Coordinates of C-alpha atoms and ligand atoms in Angstrom, one line a residue:
X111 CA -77.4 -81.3 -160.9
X112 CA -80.4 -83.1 -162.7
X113 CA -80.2 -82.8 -166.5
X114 CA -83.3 -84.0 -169.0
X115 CA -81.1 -87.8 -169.9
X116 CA -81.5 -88.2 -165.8
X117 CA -85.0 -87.0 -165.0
X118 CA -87.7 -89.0 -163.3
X119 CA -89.0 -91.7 -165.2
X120 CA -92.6 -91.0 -164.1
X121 CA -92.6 -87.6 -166.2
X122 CA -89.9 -89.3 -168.9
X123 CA -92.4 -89.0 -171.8
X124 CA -92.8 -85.7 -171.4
X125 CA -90.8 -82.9 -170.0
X126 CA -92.9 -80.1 -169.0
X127 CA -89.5 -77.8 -169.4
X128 CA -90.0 -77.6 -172.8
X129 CA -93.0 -75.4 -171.9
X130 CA -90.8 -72.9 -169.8
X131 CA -92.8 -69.6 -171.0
X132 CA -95.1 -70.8 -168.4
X133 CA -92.9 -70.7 -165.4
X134 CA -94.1 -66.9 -165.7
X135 CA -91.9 -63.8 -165.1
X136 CA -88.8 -62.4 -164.3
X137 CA -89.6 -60.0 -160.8
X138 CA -87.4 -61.3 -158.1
X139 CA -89.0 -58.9 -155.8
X140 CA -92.3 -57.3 -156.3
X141 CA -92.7 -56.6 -152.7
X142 CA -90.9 -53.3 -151.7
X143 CA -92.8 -51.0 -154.7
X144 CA -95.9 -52.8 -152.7
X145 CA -95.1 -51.5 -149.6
X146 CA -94.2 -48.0 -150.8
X147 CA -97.7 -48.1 -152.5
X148 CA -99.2 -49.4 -149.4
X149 CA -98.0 -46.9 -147.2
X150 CA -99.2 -44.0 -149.1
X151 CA -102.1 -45.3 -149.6
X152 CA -103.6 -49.4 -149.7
X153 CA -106.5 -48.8 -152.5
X154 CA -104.7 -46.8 -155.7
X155 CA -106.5 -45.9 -159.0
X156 CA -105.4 -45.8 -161.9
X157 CA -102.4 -48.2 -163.4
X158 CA -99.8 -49.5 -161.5
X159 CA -96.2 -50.6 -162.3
X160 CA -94.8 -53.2 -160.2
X161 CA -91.9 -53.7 -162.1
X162 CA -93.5 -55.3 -165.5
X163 CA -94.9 -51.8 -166.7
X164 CA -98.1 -50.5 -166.1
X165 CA -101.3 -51.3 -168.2
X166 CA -102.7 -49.0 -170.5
X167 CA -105.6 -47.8 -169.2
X168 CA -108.6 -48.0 -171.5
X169 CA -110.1 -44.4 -171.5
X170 CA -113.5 -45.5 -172.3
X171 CA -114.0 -48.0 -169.4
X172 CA -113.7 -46.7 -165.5
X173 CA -110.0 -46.2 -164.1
X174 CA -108.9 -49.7 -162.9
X175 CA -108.5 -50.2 -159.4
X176 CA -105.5 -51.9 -157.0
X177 CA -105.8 -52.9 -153.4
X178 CA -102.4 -53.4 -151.4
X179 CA -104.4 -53.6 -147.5
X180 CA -105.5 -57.0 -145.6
X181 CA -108.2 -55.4 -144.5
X182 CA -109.7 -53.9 -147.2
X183 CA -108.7 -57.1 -149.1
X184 CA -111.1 -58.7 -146.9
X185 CA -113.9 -56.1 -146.6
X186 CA -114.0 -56.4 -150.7
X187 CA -113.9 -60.2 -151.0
X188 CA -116.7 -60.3 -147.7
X189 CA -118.9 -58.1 -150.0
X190 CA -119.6 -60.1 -153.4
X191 CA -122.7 -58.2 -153.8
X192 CA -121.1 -54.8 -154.5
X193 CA -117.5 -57.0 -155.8
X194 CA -119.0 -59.3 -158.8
X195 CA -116.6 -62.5 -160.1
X196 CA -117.9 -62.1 -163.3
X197 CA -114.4 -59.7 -164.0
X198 CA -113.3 -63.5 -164.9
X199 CA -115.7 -64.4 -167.5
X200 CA -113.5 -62.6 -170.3
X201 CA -110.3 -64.2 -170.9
X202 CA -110.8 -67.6 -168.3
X203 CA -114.6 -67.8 -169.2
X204 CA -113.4 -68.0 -172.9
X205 CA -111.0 -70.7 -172.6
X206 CA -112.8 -72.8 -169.4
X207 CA -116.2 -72.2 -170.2
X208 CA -118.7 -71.1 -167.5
X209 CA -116.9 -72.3 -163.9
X210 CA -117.9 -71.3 -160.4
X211 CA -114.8 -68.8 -160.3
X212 CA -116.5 -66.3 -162.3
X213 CA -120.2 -66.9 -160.6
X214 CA -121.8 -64.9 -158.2
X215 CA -124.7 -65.3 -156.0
X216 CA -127.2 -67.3 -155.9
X217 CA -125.8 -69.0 -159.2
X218 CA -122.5 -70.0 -157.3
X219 CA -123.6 -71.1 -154.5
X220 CA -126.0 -73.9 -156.2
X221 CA -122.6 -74.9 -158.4
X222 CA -120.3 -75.5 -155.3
X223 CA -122.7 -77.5 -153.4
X224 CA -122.5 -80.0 -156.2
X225 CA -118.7 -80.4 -156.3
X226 CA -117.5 -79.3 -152.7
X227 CA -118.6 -82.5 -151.4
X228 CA -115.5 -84.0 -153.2
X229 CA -113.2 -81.3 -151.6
X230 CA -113.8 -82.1 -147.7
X231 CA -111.2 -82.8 -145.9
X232 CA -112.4 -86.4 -145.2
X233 CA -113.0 -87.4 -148.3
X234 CA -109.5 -86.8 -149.4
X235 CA -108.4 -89.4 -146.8
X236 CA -108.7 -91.9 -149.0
X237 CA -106.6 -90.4 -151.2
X238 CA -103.6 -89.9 -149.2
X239 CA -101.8 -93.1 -148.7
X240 CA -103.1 -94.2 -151.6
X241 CA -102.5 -91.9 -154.1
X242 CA -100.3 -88.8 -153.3
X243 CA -97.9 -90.6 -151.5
X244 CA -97.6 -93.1 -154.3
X245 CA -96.9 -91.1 -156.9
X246 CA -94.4 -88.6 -154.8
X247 CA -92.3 -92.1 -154.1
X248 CA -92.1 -92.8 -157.5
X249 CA -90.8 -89.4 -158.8
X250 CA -88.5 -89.8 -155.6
X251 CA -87.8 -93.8 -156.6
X252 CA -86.2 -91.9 -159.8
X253 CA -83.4 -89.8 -158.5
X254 CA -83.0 -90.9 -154.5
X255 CA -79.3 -92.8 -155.8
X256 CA -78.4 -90.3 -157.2
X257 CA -77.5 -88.4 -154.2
X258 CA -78.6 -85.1 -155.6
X259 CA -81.8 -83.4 -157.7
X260 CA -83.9 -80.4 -158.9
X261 CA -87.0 -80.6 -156.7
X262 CA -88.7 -78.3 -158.9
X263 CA -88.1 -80.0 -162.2
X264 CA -88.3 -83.8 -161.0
X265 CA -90.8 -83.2 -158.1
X266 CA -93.2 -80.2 -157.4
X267 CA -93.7 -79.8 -161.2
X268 CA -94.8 -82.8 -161.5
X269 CA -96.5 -84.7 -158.8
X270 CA -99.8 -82.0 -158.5
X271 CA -100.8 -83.0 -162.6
X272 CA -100.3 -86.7 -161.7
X273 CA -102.4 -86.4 -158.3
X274 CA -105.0 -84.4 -160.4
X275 CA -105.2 -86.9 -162.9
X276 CA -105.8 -90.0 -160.4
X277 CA -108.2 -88.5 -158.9
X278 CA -110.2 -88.1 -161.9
X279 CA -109.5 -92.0 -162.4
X280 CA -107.5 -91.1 -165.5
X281 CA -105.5 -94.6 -167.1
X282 CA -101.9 -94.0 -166.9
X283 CA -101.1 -94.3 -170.5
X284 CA -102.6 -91.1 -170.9
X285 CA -100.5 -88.4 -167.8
X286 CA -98.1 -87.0 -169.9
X287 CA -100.8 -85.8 -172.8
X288 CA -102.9 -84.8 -169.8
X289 CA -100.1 -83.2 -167.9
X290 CA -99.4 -81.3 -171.2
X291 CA -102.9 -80.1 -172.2
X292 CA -103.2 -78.9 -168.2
X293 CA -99.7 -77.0 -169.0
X294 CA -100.6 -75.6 -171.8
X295 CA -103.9 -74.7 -170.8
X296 CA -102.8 -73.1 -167.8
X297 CA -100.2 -70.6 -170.2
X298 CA -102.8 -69.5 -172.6
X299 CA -101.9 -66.1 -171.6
X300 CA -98.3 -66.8 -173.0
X301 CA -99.6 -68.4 -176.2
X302 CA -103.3 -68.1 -176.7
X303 CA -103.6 -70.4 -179.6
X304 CA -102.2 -73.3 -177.8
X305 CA -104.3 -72.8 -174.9
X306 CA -107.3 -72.7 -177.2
X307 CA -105.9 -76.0 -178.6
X308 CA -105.6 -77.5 -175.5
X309 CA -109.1 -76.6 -174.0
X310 CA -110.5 -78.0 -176.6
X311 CA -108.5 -81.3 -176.6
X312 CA -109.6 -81.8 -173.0
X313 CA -112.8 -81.1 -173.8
X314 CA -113.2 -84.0 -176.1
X315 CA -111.2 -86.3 -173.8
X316 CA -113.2 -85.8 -171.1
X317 CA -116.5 -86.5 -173.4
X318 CA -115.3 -89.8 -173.6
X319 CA -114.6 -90.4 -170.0
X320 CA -117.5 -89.2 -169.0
X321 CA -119.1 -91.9 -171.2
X322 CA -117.4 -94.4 -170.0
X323 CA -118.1 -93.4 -166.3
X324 CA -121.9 -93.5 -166.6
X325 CA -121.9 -96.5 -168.0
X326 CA -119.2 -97.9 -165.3
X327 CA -119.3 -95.5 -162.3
X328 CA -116.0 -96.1 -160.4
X329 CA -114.1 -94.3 -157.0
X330 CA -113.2 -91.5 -158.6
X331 CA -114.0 -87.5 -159.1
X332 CA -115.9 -88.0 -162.6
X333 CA -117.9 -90.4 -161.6
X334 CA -118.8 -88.4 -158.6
X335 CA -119.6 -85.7 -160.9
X336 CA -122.0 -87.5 -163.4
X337 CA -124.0 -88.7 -160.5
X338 CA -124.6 -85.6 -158.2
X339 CA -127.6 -83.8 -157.3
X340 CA -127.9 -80.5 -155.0
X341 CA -131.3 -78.7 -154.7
X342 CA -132.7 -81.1 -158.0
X343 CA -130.4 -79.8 -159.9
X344 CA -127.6 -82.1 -161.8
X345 CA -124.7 -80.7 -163.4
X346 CA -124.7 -80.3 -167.4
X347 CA -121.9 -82.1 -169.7
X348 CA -120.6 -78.7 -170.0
X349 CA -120.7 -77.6 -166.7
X350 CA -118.6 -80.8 -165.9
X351 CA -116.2 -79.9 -168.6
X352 CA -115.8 -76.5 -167.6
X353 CA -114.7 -77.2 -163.8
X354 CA -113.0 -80.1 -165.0
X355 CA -110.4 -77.6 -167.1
X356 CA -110.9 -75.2 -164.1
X357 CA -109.0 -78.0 -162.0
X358 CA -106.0 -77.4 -163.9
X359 CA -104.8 -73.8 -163.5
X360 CA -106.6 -74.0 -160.2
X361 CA -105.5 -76.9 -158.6
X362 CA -101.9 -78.1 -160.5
X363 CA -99.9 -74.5 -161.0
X364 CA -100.9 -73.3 -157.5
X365 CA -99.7 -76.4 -155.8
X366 CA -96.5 -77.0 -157.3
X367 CA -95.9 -73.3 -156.7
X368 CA -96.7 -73.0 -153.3
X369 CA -94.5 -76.7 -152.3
X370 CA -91.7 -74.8 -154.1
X371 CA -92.0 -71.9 -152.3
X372 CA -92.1 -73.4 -148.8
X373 CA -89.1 -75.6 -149.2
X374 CA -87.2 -72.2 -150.6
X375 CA -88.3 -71.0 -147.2
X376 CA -87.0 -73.9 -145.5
X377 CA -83.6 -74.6 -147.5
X378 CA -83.0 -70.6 -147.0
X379 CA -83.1 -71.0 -143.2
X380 CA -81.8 -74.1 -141.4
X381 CA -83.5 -73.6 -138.1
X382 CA -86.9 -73.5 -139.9
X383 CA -85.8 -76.6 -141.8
X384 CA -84.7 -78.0 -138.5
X385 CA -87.9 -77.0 -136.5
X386 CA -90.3 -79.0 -139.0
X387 CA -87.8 -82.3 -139.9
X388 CA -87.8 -82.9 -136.2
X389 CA -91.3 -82.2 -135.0
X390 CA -93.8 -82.9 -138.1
X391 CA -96.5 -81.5 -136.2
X392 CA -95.7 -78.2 -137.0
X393 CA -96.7 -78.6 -140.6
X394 CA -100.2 -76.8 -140.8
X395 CA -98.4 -73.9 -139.4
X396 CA -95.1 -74.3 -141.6
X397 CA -97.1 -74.3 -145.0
X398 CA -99.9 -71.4 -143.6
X399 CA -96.8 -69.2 -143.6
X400 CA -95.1 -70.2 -147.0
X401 CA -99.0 -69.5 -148.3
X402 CA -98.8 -65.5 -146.5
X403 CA -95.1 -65.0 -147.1
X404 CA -95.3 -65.6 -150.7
X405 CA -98.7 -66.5 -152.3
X406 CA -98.5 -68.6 -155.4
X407 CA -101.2 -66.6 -156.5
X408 CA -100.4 -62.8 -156.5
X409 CA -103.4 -61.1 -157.4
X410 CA -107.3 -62.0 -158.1
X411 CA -109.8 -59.8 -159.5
X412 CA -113.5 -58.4 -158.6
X413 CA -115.5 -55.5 -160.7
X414 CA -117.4 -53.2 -159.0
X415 CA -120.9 -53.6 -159.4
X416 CA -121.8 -50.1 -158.4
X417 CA -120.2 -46.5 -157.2
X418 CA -118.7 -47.1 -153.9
X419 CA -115.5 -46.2 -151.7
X420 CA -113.4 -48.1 -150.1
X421 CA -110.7 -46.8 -147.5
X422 CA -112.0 -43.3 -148.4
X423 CA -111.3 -44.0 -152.4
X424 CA -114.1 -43.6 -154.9
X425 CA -114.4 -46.6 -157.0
X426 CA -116.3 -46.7 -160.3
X427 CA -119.2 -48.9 -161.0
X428 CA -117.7 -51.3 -163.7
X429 CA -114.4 -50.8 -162.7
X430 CA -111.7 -53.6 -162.1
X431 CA -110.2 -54.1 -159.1
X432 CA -107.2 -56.2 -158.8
X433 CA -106.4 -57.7 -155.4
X434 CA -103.0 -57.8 -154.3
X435 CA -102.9 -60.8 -152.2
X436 CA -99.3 -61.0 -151.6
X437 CA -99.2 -57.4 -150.7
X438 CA -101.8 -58.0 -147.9
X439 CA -100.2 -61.3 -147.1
X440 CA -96.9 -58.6 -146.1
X441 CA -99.0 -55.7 -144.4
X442 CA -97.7 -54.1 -142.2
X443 CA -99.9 -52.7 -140.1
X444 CA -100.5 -56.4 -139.5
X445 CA -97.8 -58.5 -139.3
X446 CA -94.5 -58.0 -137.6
X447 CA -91.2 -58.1 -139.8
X448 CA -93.9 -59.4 -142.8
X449 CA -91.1 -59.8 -144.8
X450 CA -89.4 -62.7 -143.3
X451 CA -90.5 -66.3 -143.0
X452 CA -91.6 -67.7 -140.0
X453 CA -93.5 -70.2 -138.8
X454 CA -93.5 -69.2 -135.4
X455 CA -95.2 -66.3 -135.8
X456 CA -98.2 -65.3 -133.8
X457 CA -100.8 -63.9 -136.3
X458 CA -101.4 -66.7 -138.9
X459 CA -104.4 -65.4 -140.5
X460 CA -103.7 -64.9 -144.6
X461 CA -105.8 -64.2 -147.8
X462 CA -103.0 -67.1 -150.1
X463 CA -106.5 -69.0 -150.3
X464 CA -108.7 -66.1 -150.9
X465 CA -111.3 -65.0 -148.7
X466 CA -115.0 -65.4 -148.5
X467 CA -117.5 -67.3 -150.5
X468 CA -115.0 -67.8 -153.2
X469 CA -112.9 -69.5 -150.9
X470 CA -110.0 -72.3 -152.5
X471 CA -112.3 -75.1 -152.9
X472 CA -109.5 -77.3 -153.2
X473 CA -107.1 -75.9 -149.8
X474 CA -107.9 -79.3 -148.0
X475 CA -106.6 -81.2 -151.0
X476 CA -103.0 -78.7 -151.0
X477 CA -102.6 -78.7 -147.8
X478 CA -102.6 -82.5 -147.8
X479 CA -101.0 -82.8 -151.0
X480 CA -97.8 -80.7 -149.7
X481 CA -97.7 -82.4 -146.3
X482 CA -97.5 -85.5 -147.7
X483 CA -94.4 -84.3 -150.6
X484 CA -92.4 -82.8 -147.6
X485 CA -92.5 -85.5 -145.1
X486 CA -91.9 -88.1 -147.9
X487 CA -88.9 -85.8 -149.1
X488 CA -87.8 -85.8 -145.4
X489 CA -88.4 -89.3 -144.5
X490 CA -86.4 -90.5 -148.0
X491 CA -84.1 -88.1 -148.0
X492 CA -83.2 -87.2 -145.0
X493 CA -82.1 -83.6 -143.9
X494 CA -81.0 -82.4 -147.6
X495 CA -79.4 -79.0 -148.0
X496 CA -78.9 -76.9 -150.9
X497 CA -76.5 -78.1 -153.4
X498 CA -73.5 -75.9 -152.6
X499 CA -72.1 -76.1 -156.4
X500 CA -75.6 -75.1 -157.6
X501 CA -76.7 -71.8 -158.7
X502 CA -78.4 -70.2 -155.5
X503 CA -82.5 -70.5 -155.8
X504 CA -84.8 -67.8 -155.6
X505 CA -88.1 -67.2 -156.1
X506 CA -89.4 -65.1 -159.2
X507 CA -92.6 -64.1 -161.2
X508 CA -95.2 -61.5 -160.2
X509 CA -99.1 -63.1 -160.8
X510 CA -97.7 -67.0 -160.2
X511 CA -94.4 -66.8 -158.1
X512 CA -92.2 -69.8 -156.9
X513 CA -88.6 -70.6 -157.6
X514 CA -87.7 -72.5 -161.0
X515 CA -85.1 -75.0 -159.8
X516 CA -84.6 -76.4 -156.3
X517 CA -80.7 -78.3 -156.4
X518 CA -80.3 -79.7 -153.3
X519 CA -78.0 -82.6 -152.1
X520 CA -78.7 -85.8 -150.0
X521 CA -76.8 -88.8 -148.9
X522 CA -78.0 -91.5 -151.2
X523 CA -79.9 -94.4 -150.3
Ligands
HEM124 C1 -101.6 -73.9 -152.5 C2 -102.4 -74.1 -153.5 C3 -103.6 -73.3 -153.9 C4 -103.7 -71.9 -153.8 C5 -102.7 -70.9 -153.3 C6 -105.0 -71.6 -154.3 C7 -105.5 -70.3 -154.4 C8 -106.8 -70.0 -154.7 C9 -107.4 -68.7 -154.6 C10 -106.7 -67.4 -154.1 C11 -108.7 -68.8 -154.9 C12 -109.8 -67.6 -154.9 C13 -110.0 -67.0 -156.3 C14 -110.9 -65.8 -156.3 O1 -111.6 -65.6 -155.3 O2 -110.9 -65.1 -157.3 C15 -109.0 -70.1 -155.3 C16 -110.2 -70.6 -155.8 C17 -110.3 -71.9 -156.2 N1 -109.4 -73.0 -156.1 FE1 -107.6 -72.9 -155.3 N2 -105.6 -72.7 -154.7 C18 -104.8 -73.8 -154.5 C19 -105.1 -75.1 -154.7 C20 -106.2 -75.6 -155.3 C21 -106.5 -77.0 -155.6 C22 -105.5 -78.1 -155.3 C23 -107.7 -77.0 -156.2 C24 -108.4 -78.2 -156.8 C25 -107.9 -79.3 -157.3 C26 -108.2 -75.7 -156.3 C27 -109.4 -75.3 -156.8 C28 -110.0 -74.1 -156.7 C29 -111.3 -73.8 -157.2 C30 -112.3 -74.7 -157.9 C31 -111.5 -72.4 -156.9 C32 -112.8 -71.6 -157.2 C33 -113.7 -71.6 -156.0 C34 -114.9 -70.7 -156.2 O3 -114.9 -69.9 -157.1 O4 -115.9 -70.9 -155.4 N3 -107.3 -74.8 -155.7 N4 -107.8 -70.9 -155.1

């Protein structure tokens, strides 16, 4: 088993671990009290208790609202005019400043054009061989004699922060106080003051980065972002800042999350690991399914923007919706068995990324991100198991949900 005196030397000056109230929740299993809910009925008022206790309910502001369906997850995420994202502009907007998650029309629509470009699928190219695969070797490079490691702790937690921050262009001194202001950042909820702290730390790192970067544009996000132009329009110093912090949560706790979550999947069932070591072109299909079985993202939020119903439920203009993705992700009425992983499986379709104009912007760059982790896993370690002497993994949490420790053995190299 990995201990702290043997982890990676990539992540040595800083082990994320010692941030563990982030690694959120205790819920093994959220999803049968979201099927019983579902099946009487998949829009519920009022609050809901999925194991953590319910919310009180504020009596002066319209009774919250929870959605359990795909479809009417979809039909409310299609309809931003009468679903507003401004729901995020309390706690996020506080701590991120003004980002395109909490936007709505025509507002958002001007503010992705200016960063999406950096998001296509072809422009992450470059950064694949690169960059990802680079830094997954050398978190491998750390432990591959070993002939046995956490994956969590010495790989998925780390390698998404490290990505994030070459991208940006980022000198390398400087990962492990970036990797712990995105950490902590990303946890305000579990300790508000630090998040605070951390916002504003990035906030005046990135000033000076940004400097630099106009005066020495390089091949990198930033400078990207200091030199864009949609419609006439050029993005603020604080607009940069605020999706720059946005990357964090958005981009580094989702994908470390959601790698974790398909190698569980895999580890758990030896034919599935077996189907995708020997024919890599079953990836896309492979990961889609880790993303519907169990989102790393459990629930998003809209407010309702004006009286309306939805499957025959009154909702409440100004009410808050929460949107249970990982209970549509398991519908029923949809898919087959929804309960068990498979990549085989016919209907593929899930909401993991969201749905609609709010859309991941950054799904190219996790898709990619995981593909290249998992076949550099495969092609360095071969066909690893779990380590039988090891604790058996699971996933927990209920709004962020992925295992917290991977052991798995390998014949070492
Ligand atoms: C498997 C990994 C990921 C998952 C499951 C995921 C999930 C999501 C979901 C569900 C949303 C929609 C939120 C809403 O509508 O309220 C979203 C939006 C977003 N994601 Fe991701 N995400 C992932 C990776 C990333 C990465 C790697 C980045 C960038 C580095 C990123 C950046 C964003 C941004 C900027 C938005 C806001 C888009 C907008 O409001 O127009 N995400 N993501």
């Amino acid at each position: 088993m990995a201990s702290s005196d043997t982890a990676n030397t990539a992540a040595a000056a800083f082990d994320p671990y010692e941030l563990k109230d982030v690694v959120s929740g205790s819920i093994r299993d959220p999803y049968p009290k979201m099927h019983e809910l579902r099946r009487e009925c998949p829009v519920h008022t009022g609050p809901i208790d999925l194991g953590e206790g319910a919310d009180i309910a504020d009596p002066n502001r319209p009774a919250p609202v929870t959605v359990f369906g795909f479809d009417e997850v979809v039909q409310v995420l299609r309809d931003n005019g009468t679903y507003s994202s401004s729901v995020y502009e309390g706690v996020m907007g506080m701590v991120m400043g003004r980002t395109i998650l909490q936007m709505d029309e025509p507002d958002h629509r001007i503010a992705r054009a200016m960063v999406a470009p950096s998001f296509r699928s072809k422009v992450l190219e470059r950064w694949e061989e690169e960059l990802v695969a680079v830094v997954v070797n050398e978190l491998i490079d750390s432990f591959i004699d070993r002939g046995h490691a956490d994956l969590v702790r010495e790989v998925t937690f780390n390698f998404p922060a490290q990505v994030i921050a070459r991208i940006l262009g980022l000198p390398r001194a400087d990962y492990s106080n970036f990797q712990r202001w995105a950490i902590e950042l990303t946890s305000v909820a579990a300790n508000w003051e630090r998040g605070v702290a951390a916002s504003e730390a990035l906030r005046a790192y990135f000033a000076g980065v940004m400097e630099e970067r106009r005066a020495a544009p390089g091949d990198d996000l930033i400078s990207d972002l200091v030199r864009v132009e949609v419609e006439g329009s050029t993005l603020s110093d604080e607009e940069i800042y605020s999706f720059l912090r946005l990357l964090l949560p958005a981009g580094v706790e989702t994908t470390y999350r959601a790698t974790g979550n398909l190698l569980l999947a895999l580890l758990t069932d030896r034919s599935q690991f077996d189907a995708l070591y020997n024919d890599r072109t079953l990836y896309p299909q492979a990961f889609e399914e880790a993303l519907r079985w169990e989102p790393p993202v459990t629930v998003i939020l809209r407010r309702a923007m004006r009286d309306t119903t939805l499957a025959g439920v009154h909702i409440e203009a100004g009410a808050d919706i929460a949107l249970l993705l990982g209970a549509a992700n398991r519908d029923e009425r949809k898919y087959t068995d929804p309960d068990r992983y498979d990549m085989f499986r016919e209907i593929r379709q899930h909401v993991g990324f969201g749905f609609g104009v709010h859309v991941c912007l950054g799904m190219h760059l996790a898709r990619m991100e995981s593909r290249v982790a998992i076949n550099t896993l495969f092609d360095r370690l071969g066909e690893f198991t779990l380590d039988p002497d090891a604790e058996v993994p699971h996933i927990a949490g209920m709004a962020f949900r992925s295992p917290l420790s991977l052991p798995v053995v390998f014949a070492a190299r």
